[in-house]
XYZ file of C-alpha atoms in Angstrom:
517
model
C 35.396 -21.394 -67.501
C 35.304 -20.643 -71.457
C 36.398 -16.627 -72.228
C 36.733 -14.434 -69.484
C 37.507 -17.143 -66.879
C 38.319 -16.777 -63.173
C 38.207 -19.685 -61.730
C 41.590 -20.810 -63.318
C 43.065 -18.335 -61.453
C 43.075 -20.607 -58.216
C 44.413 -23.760 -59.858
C 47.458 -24.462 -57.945
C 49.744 -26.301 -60.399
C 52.244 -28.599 -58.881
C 51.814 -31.769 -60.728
C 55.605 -33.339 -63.089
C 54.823 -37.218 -63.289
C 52.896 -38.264 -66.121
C 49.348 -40.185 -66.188
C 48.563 -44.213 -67.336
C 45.552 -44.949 -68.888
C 43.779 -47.624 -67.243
C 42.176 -49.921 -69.483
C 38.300 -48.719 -69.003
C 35.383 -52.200 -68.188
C 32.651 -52.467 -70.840
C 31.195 -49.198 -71.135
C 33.031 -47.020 -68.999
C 36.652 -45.135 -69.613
C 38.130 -44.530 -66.625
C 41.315 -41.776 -66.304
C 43.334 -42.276 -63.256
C 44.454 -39.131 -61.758
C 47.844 -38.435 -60.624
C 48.453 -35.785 -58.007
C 51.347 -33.991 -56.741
C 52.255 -32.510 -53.251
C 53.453 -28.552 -53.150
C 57.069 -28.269 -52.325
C 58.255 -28.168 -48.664
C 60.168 -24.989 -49.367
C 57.896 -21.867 -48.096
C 56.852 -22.118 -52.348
C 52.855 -22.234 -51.433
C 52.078 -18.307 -50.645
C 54.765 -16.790 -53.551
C 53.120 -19.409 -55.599
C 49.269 -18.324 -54.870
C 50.503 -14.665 -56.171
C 51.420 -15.707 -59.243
C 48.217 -18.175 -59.932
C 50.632 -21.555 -59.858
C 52.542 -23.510 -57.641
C 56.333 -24.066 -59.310
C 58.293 -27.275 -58.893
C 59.277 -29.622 -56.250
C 62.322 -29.309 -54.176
C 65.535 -31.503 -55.493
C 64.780 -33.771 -52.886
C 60.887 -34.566 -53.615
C 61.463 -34.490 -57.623
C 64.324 -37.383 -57.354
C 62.195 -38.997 -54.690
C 58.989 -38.625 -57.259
C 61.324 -39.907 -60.019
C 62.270 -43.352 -58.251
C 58.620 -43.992 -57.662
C 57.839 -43.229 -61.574
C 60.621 -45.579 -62.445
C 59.665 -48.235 -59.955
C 55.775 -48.373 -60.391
C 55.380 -46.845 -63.822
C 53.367 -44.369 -63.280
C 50.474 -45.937 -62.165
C 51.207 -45.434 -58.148
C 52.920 -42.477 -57.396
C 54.374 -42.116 -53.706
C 53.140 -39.135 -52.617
C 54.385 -36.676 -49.138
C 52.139 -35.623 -47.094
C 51.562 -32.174 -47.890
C 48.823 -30.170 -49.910
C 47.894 -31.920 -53.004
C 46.686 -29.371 -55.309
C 46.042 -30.548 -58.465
C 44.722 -33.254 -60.688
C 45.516 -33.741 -64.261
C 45.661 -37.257 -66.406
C 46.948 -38.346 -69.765
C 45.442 -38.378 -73.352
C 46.421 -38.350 -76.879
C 45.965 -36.688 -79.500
C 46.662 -37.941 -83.696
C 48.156 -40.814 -85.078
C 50.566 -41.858 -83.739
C 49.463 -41.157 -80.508
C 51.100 -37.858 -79.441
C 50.901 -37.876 -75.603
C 49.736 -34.323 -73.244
C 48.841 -34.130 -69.531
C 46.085 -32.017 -69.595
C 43.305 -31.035 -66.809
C 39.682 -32.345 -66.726
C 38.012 -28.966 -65.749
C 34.005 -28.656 -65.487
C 34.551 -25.392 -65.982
C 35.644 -24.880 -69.282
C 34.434 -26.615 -72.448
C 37.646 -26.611 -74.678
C 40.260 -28.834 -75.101
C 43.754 -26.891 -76.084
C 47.390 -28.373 -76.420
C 50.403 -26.069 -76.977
C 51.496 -26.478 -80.796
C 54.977 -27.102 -82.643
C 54.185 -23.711 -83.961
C 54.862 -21.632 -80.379
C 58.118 -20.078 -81.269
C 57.412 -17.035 -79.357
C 56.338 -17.849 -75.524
C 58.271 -19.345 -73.135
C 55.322 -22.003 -71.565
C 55.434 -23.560 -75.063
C 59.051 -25.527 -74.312
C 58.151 -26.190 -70.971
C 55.888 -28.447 -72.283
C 54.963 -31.363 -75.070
C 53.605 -29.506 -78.542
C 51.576 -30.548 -80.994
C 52.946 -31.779 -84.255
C 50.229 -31.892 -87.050
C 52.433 -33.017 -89.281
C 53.202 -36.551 -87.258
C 49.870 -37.366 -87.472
C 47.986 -39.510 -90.327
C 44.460 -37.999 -88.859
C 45.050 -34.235 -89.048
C 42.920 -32.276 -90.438
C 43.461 -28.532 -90.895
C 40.922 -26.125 -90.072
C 42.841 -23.171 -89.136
C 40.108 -21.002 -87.592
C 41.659 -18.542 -84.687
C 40.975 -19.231 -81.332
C 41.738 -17.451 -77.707
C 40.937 -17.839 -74.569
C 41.480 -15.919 -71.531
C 41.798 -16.878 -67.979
C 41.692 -15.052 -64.801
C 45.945 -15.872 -64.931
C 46.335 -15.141 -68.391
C 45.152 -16.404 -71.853
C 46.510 -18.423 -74.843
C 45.837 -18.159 -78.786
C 45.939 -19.908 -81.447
C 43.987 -21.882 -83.704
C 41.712 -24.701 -84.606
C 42.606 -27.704 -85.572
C 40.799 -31.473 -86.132
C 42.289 -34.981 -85.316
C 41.254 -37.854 -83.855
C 41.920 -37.566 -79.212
C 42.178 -41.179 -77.041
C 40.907 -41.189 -73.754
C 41.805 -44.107 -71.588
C 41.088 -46.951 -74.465
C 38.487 -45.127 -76.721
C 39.339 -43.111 -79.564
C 37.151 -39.837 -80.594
C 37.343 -39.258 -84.125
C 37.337 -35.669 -86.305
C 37.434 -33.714 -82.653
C 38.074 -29.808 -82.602
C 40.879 -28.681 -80.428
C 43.203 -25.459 -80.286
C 46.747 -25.534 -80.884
C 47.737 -22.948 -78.556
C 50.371 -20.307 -80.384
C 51.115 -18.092 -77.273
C 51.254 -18.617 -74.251
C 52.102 -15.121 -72.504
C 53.334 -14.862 -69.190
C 54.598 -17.030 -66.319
C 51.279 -18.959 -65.184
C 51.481 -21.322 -67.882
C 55.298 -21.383 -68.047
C 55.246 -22.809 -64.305
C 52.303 -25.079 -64.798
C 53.279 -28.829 -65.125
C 50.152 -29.672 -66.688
C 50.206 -29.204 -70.754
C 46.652 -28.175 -71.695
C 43.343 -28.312 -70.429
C 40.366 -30.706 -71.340
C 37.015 -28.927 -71.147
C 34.074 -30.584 -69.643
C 31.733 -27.955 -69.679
C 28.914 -27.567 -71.903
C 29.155 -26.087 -75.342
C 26.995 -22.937 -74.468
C 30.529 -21.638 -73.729
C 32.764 -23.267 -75.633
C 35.496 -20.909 -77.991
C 34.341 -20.256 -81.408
C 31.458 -23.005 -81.088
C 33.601 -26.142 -80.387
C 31.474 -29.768 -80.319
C 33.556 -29.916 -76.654
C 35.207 -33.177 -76.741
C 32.821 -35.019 -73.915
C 29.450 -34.046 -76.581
C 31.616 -36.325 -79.211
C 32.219 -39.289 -77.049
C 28.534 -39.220 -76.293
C 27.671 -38.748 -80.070
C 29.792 -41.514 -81.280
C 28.652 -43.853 -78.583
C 31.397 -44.315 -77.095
C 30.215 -44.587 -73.548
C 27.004 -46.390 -72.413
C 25.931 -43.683 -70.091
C 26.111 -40.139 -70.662
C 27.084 -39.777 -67.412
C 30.628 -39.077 -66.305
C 31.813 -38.742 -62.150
C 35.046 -37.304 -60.405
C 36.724 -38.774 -57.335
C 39.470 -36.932 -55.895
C 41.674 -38.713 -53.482
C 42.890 -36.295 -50.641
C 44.977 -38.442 -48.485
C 48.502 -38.536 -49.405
C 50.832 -41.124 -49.792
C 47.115 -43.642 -50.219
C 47.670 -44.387 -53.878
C 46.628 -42.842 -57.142
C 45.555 -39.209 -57.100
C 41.980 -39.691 -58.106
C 39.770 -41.054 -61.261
C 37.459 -40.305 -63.789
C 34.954 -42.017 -65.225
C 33.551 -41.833 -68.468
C 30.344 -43.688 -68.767
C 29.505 -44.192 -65.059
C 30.159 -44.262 -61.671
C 32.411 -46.588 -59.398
C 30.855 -47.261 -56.182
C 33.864 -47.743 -54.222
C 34.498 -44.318 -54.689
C 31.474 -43.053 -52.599
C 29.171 -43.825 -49.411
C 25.647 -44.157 -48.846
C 23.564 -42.245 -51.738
C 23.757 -39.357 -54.057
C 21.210 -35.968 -53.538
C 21.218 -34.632 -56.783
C 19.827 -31.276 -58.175
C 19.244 -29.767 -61.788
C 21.532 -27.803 -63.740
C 19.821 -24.289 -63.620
C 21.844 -22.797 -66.424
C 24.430 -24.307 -68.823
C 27.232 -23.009 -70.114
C 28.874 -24.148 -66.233
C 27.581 -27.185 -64.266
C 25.108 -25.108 -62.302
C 22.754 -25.512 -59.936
C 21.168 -23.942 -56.642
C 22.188 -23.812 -52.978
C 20.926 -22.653 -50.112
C 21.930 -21.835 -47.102
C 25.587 -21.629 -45.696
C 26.292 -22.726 -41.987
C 29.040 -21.878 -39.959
C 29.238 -24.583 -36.790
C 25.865 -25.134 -37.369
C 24.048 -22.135 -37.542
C 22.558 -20.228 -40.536
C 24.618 -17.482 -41.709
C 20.987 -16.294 -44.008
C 23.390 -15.295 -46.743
C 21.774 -17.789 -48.976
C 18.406 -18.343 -47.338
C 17.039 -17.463 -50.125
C 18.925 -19.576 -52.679
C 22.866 -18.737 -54.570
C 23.916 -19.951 -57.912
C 27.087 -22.690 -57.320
C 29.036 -24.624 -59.609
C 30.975 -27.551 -59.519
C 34.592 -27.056 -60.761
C 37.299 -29.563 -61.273
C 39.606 -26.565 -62.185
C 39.587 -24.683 -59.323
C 41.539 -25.816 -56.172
C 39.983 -23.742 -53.678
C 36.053 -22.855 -52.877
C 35.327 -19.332 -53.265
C 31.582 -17.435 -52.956
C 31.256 -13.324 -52.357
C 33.463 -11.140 -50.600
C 30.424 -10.142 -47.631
C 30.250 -14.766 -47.058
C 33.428 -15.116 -47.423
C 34.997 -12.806 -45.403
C 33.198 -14.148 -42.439
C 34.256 -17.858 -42.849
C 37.266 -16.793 -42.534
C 36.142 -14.386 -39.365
C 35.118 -17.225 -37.449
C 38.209 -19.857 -38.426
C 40.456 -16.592 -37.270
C 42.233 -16.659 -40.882
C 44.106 -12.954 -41.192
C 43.653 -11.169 -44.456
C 44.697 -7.382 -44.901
C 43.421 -5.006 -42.884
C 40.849 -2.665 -44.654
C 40.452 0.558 -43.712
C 37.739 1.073 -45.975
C 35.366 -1.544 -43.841
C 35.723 0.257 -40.633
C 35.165 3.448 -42.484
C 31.879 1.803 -43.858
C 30.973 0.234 -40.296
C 31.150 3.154 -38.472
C 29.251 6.015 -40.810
C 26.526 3.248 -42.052
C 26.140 1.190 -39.553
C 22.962 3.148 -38.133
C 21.279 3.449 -41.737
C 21.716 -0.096 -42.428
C 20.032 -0.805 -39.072
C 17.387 1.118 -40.027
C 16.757 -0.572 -43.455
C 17.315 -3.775 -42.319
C 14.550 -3.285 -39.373
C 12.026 -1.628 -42.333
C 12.806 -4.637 -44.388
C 14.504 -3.283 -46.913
C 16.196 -6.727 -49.096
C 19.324 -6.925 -47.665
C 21.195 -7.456 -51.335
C 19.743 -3.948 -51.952
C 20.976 -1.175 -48.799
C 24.326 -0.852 -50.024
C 23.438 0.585 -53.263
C 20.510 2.994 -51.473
C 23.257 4.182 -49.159
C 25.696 4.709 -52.354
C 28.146 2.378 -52.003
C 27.034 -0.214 -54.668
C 26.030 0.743 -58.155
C 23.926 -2.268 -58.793
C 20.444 -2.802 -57.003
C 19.295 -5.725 -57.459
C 20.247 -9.373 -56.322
C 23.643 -8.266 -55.771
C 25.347 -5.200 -55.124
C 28.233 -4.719 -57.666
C 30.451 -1.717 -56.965
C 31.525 0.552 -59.454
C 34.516 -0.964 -60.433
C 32.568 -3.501 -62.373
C 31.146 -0.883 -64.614
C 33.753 0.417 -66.540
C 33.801 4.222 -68.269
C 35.470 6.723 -69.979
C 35.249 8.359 -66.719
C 36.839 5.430 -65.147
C 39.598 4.914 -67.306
C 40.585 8.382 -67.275
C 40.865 8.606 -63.683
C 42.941 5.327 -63.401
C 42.440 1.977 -61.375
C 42.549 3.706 -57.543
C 39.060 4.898 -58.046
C 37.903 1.966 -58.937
C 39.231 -0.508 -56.285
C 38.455 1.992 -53.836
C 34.650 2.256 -54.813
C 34.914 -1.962 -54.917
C 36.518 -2.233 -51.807
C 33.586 0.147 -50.188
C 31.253 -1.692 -51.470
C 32.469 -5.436 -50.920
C 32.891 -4.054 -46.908
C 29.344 -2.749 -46.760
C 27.709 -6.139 -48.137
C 29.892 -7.772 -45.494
C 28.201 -5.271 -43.033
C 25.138 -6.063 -44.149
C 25.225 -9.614 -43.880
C 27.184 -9.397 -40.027
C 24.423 -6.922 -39.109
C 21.513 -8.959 -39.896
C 22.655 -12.175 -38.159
C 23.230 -9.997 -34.885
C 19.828 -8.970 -35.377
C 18.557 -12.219 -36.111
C 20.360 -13.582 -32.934
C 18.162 -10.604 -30.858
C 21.271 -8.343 -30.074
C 20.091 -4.769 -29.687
C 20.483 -2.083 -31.599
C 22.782 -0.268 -29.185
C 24.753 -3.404 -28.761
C 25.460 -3.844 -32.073
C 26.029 -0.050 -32.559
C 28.454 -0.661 -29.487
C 30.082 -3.151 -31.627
C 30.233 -1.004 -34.762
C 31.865 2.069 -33.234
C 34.631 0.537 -30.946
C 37.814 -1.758 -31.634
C 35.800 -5.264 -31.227
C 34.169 -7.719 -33.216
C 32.942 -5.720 -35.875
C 36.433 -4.211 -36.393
C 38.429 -7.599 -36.402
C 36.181 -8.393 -38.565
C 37.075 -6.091 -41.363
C 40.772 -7.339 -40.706
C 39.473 -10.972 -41.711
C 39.141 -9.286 -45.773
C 41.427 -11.488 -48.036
C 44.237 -9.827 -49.767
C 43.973 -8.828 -52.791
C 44.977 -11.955 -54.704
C 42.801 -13.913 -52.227
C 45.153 -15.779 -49.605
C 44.358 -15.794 -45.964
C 46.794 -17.776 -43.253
C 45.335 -19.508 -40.202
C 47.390 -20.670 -37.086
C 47.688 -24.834 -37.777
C 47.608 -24.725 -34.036
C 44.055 -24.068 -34.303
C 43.061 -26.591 -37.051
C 41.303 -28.702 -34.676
C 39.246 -26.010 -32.916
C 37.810 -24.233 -36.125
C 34.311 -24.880 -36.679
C 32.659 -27.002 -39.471
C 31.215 -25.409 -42.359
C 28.321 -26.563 -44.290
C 26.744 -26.339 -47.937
C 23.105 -26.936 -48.683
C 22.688 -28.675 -51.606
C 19.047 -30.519 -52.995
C 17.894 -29.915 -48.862
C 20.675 -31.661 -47.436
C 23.966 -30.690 -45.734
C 27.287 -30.910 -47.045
C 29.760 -30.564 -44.076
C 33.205 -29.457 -44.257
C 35.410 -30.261 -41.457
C 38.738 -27.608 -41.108
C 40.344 -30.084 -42.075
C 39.104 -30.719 -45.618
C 39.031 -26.461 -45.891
C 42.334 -25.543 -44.871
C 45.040 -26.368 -46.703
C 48.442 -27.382 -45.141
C 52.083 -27.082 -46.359
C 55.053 -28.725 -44.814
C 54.936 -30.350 -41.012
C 56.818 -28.769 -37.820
C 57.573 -25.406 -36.801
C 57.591 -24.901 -40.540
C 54.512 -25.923 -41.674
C 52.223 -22.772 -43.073
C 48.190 -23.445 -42.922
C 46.125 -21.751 -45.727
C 42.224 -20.992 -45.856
C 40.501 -22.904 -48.239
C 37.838 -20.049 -48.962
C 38.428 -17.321 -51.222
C 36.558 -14.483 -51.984
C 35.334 -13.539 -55.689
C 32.799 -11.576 -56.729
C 31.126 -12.382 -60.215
C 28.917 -9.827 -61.296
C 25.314 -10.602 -63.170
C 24.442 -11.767 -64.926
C 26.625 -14.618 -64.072
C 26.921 -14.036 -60.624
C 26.845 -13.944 -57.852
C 28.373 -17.514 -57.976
C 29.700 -19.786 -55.608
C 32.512 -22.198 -56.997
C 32.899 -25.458 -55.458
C 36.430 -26.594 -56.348
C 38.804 -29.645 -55.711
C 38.768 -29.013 -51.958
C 34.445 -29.541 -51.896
C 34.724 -31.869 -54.797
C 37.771 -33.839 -52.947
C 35.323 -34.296 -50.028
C 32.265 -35.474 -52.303
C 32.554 -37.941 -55.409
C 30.403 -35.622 -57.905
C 28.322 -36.851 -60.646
C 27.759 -35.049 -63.920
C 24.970 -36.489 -65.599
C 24.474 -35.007 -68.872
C 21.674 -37.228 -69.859
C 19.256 -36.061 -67.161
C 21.347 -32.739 -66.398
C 21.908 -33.283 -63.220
C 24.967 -33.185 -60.336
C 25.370 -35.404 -57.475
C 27.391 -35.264 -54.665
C 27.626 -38.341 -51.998
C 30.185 -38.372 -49.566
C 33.665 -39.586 -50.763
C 35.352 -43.231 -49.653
């Protein structure tokens, strides 16, 4: 998502086999995706800390290796456990210097790491750059960073020409990455990322790469789609297409709604239902995007947090929400009943600095002050405030649903629902576990997109590692609060997208989602 990126910070990085271009019909370049599953080994929740899944276990690389050797590439055998991520294959110079790289909506450069890292780690984990290979370099030498909600890279600017699937895109801008700090990119299997995005947040005013295959007409349409294959062991990981869309990768028709803002593919949703009925949080409309580089689905803390209520997913216990629940509970009654905007009580009670669409604590504001009195203060004031939004938004569907005042009061000042619910707040890095017992019982949770319904069933949103006794179940919803003017922002990762083929059409700026074959 260009400089000061979070949604990178849920890509869950498992994939080692590299990508085959397919060989694209008239028109259209398509990239077959490769995916790969997340170790049986307990790796998935140390893994989430640190932003990246690591490698497989012995046994799943040398079974992954016989099926690269046997098929090429082009079919990898896959176990049945959470596939996290999607990358594919491109090239960059001449000679063709091969990379794995992402295809992420959210971000509208395309980096490499360059023969010139001598001083991070990541670098010889992975294939570098070597301008001087390549009969099509061009220097340019501008410096370039980027930073990610993981960690950043640096470097600079370079020109040469990049293949994707059988078309060539001549004189494109790309970063040679320099540093690579930390483990997040050290782990990763993939080597760079691709940006799809558009150039209203591209690094130091990049034509993103996607803006040049248009220009040079190297695709009929400018129209590109995304299918995500989420059944393991059924074949190749996924595809893009450059150009158009495949129908076999989709059902019935596409509802499509405009881009509201560039920079990210964004649009407007409404309302969010939980086993069918309204949670109101966005009645009233949210801002969403469509990311290919973020594995999960995340939205506000206050939404969020009661998804994962109502699927029974444990997070840590905050003390700071029952504090909140029991001293405001009455006063947000009261507003709420005189009609006060819900977005705006927790910053006319003093929890929230913000009033406006969205309460942002304090923590988002940064000072002298703040900095002189260290972090604590901070995450204390955002944790306060994150718990009375969530307040806020439980309150007002009891109202809605005609509970009383006294019953809901009942509720706030007693160990019951209100209280488990402020046990449902994720951790701090986001994780919350469910019982895989319960997969089958946890209700269905819906998007709505252009007036129509996108359904979730828990089995699409929860993420599962290993089988057995052994076998760990992860929420698919994780909370993130982007402040304004951005946010607030709902991100629709790989786990909506892997449900939905998604269309970005550039031409009309537009996304469409249809239900996935």
């Amino acid at each position: 998502m260009g400089t000061g990126r979070v949604a990178l910070v849920l890509l869950l990085a498992t994939a080692l086999l590299q990508a085959l271009l397919a060989a694209p019909a008239e028109g259209l370049v398509r990239i077959p995706l490769k995916k790969r599953p997340a170790d049986g080994n307990g790796g998935l929740h140390d893994a989430r800390r640190r932003g990246f899944l690591g490698g497989s276990s012995n046994a799943a690389a040398a079974a992954l290796n016989k099926a690269e050797a046997e098929e090429e590439g082009d079919i990898v055998a896959l176990k049945n456990y959470l596939n996290a991520q999607y990358y594919g294959e491109i090239g960059i110079g001449t000679p063709q210097q091969r990379f794995t790289v992402i295809f992420d909506t959210g971000s509208s450069n395309l980096w490499v790491p360059s023969s010139k890292c001598y001083l991070s780690m990541a670098c010889y984990f992975h294939e570098r750059y070597k301008a001087g290979q390549s009969n099509s370099y061009k220097k340019n030498g501008k410096p370039a960073s980027i930073r990610y909600g993981t960690g950043a890279i640096s470097g600079y600017f370079s020109l040469d020409s990049v293949k994707i699937g059988d078309v060539v895109v001549s004189n494109q801008d790309f970063i040679e990455a320099t540093r690579e700090p930390g483990i997040t990119f050290m782990v990763a299997k993939f080597d760079g990322i691709l940006g799809l995005g558009f150039k209203e947040i591209s690094v130091g005013a990049a034509v993103p790469v996607w803006y040049n295959m248009v220009k040079q007409g190297l695709v009929d349409d400018p129209v590109f789609s995304f299918w995500f294959n989420r059944h393991a062991g059924e074949g190749q990981g996924g595809e893009i297409v450059f150009g158009g869309i495949d129908p076999n990768h989709y059902k019935g028709n596409h509802t499509y709604v405009p881009v509201t803002r560039k920079g990210y593919w964004q649009f407007d949703m409404g309302d969010v239902l939980i086993g069918g009925k309204s949670t109101g949080f966005c009645a009233s409309g949210c801002a969403a995007i469509a990311d290919s580089g973020t594995s999960l689905l995340t939205g506000p803390t206050a939404i969020i947090t009661q998804i994962n209520e109502k699927i029974g997913a444990a997070g840590v216990v905050s003390q700071e929400c029952k504090a909140v629940v029991s001293q405001y509970g009455q006063r947000i009654i009261d507003q709420l009943l005189a009609e006060t905007h819900p977005s705006k009580i927790c910053s006319s009670v003093g929890l929230c600095t913000f009033d406006g669409a969205h309460g942002v604590s304090s923590a988002g504001i940064r000072s002298v002050v703040d900095d002189e009195a260290g972090e604590s203060n901070g995450l204390f004031n955002e944790a306060m405030c994150n718990a009375c939004e969530m307040a806020v938004v439980w309150i007002q569907n009891q109202l809605a649903q005609n509970q009383t005042q006294d019953l809901v009061l009942q509720y706030i000042n007693q160990t019951g629902s209100t209280l488990q619910l402020c046990e449902r707040l994720p951790s701090p890095m986001g994780e919350s576990s469910v019982d895989c017992n319960r997969v089958a019982s946890m209700p269905d949770i819906a998007f709505t997109i252009g007036g129509r319904k996108f359904t979730l069933k828990p089995e699409q949103y929860i993420l599962k590692e290993g089988e057995g006794p052994a076998a760990q179940c992860i929420s698919g919803f994780t909370a993130m609060d982007i402040p304004p003017p951005r946010g607030p922002l709902w991100i629709l990762g790989d786990i909506f997208m892997g449900a939905y083929h998604t269309v970005f059409d550039y031409g009309n700026l537009k996304v469409g989602f249809a239900e996935a074959a």
